[in-house]
Coordinates of C-alpha atoms in Angstrom, one line a residue:
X18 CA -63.9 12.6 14.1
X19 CA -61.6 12.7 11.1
X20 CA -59.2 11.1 12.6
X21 CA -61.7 8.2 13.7
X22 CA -63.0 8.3 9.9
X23 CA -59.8 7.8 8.6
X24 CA -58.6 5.1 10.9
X25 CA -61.7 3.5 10.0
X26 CA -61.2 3.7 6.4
X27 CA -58.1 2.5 7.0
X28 CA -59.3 -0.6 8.4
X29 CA -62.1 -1.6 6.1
X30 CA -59.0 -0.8 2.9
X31 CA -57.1 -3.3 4.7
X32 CA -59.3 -6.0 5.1
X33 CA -60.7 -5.6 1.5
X34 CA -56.5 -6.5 0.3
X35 CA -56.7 -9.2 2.8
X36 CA -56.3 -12.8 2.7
X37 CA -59.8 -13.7 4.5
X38 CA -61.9 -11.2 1.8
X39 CA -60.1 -12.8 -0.9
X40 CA -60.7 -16.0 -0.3
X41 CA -63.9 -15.4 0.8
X42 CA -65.1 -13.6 -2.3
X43 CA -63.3 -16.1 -4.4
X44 CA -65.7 -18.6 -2.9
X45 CA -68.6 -16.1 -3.2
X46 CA -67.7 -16.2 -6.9
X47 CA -68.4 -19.8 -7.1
X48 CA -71.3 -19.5 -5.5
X49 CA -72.9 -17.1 -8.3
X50 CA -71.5 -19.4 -11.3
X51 CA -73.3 -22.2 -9.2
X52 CA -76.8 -20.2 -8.8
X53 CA -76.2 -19.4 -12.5
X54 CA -76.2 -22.8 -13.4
X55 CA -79.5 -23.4 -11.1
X56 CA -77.3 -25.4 -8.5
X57 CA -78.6 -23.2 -6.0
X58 CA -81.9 -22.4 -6.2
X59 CA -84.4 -20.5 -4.9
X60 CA -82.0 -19.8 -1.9
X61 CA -78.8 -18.7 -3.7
X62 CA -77.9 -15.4 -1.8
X63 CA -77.9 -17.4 1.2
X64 CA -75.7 -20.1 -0.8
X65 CA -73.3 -17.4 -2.0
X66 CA -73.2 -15.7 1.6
X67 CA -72.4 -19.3 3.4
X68 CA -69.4 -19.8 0.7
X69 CA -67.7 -16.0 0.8
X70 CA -68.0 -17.3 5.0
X71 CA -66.1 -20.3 4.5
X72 CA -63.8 -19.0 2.3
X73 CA -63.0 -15.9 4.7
X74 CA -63.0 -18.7 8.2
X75 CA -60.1 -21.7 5.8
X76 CA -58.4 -18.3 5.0
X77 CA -54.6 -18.5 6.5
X78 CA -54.4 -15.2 9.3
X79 CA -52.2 -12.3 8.0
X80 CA -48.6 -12.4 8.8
X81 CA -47.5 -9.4 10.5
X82 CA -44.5 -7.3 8.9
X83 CA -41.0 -8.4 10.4
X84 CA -39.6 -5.3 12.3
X85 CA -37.2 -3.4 11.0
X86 CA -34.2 -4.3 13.7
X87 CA -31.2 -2.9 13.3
X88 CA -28.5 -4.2 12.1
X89 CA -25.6 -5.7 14.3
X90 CA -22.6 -3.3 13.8
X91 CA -25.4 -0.7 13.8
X92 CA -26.1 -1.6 17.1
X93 CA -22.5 -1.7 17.9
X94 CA -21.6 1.7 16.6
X95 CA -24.2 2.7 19.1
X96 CA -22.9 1.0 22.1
X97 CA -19.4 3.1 20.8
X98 CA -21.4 6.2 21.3
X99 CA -22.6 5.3 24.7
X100 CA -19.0 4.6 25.8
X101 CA -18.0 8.0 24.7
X102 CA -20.2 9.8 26.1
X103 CA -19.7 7.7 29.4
X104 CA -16.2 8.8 29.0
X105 CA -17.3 12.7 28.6
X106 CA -19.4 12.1 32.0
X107 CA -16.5 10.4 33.8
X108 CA -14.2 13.4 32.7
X109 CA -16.9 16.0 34.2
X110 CA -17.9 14.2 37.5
X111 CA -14.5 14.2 39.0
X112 CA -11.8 11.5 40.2
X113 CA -13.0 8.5 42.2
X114 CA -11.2 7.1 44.8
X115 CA -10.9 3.5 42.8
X116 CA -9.9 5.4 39.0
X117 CA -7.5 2.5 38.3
X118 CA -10.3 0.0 38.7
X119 CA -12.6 2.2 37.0
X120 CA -9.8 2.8 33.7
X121 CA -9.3 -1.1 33.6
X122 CA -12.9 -1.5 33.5
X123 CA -13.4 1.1 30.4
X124 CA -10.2 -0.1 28.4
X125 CA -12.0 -4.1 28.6
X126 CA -15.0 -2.3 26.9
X127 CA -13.3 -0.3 24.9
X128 CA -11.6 -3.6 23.8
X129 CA -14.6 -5.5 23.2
X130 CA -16.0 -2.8 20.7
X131 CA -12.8 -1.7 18.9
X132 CA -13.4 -2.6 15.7
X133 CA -12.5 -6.0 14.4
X134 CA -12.7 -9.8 15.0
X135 CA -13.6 -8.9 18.8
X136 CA -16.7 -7.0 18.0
X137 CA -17.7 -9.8 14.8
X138 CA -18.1 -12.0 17.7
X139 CA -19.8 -9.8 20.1
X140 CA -22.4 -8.5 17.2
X141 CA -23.9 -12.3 16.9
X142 CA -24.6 -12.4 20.4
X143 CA -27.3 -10.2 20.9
X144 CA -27.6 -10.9 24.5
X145 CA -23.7 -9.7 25.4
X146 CA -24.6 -6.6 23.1
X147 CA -27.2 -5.6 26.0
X148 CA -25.2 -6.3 28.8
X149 CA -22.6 -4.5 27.5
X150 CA -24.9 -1.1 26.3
X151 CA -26.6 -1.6 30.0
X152 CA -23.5 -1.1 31.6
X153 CA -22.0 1.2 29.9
X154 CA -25.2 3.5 29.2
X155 CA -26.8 2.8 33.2
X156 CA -24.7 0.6 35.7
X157 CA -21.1 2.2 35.3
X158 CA -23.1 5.9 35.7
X159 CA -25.2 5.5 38.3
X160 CA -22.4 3.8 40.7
X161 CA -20.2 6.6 40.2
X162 CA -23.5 9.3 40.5
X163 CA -24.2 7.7 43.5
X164 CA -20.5 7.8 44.9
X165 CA -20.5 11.6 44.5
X166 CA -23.8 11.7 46.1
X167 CA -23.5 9.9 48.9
X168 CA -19.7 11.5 49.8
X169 CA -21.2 14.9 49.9
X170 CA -24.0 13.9 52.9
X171 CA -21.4 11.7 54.7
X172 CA -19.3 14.9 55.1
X173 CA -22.4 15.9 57.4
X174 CA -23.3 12.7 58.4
X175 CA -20.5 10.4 59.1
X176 CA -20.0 7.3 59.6
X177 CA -21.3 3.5 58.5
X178 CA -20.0 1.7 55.3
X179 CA -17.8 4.4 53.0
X180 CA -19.1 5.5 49.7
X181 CA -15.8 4.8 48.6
X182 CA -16.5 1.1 50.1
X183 CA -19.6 0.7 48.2
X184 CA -18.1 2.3 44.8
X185 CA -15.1 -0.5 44.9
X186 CA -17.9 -3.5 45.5
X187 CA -19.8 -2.4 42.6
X188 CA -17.1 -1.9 40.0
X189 CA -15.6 -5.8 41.4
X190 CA -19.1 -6.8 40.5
X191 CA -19.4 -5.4 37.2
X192 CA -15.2 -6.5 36.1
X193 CA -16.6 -10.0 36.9
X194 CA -19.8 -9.5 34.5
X195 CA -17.3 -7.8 31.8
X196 CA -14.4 -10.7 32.2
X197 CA -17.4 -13.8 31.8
X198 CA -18.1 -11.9 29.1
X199 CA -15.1 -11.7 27.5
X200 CA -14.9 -15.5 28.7
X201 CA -17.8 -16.5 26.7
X202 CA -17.1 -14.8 23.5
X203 CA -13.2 -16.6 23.8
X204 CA -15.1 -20.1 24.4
X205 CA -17.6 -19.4 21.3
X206 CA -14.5 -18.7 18.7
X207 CA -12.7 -21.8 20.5
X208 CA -15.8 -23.9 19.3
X209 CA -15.8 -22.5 16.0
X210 CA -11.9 -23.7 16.1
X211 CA -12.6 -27.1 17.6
X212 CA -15.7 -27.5 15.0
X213 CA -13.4 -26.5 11.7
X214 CA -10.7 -28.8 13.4
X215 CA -13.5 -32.1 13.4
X216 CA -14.7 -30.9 10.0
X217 CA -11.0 -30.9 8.1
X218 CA -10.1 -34.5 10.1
X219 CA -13.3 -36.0 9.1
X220 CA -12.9 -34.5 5.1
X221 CA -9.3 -36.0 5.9
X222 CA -10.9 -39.6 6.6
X223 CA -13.4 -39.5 4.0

């Protein structure tokens, strides 16, 4: 009951500081001056009431707070974390039959967070930031969770399409993701270059 108390306390604190009540009993002010002045008669109450209504109903809604995001190298330094801890895993799960695949795949990450003018680019595109985190932090360990997995029960139960098959298909897949990626991110600084390029020929011109 307290807590409903204070929740509603909360409430009714929050919509006394608010726009609607303070426009509302700014025109509910006027309405008194205007019943002092007899302007409203007999009937001012219901005068003042209908102004502090249209005063709350012209009011502009509340803007909600802007969320406290975090900042783009914060975000970064997290993704760094992710990729050394996905390192720690690797190093505790054992080899994998495609390790070569698997160590090219980590060094392009690695390379696309080392700090520098790779990872300026890749902190103003929010979108590569959660592709790369989402591999890194879910795709890269749950292929090579599920290679261990499955090669235990196939010792008992062989045959059908090799772990190791499966393991291979899924790393291709995710290279491919990681090398558009680093495509994209080389074709946004080659605009920048082409933009500064038009910019100095027009300045040139003019």
């Amino acid at each position: 009951m307290a807590t409903s108390r204070g929740a509603g306390g909360g409430a009714v604190l929050g919509y006394v500081a608010s726009r609607k009540n303070l426009a509302g009993s700014a025109c509910g002010v006027a309405g008194v001056g205007l019943a002092l002045a007899g302007g409203a008669g007999a009937h001012w109450p219901v005068v003042v009431a209908a102004l502090y209504g249209a005063g709350a109903l012209i009011a502009p809604p509340e803007r909600p707070p802007v969320p406290d995001l975090p900042d783009p190298h914060e975000q970064l330094a997290l993704v760094r974390e992710n990729l050394a801890r996905l390192r720690e895993y690797l190093a505790e799960a054992g080899p994998a039959p495609v390790g070569g695949k698997l160590a090219a795949l980590l060094e392009l990450y690695e390379a696309l967070l080392d700090p520098g003018w790779a990872a300026e680019v890749l902190a103003v595109d929010p979108e590569a930031v959660h592709a790369l985190d989402r591999a890194i932090r879910l795709d890269v360990p749950e292929c090579v969770d599920t290679y261990h997995r499955t090669r235990w029960w196939t010792r008992w139960n062989p045959g059908g399409e090799s772990s190791e098959q499966h393991l291979e298909r899924q790393l291709a897949v995710l290279s491919e993701e990681a090398e558009k990626l680093t495509a994209d991110l080389r074709e946004a600084e080659a605009r920048r270059q082409r933009t500064h390029t038009a910019y100095l020929e027009e300045r040139g011109r003019s």
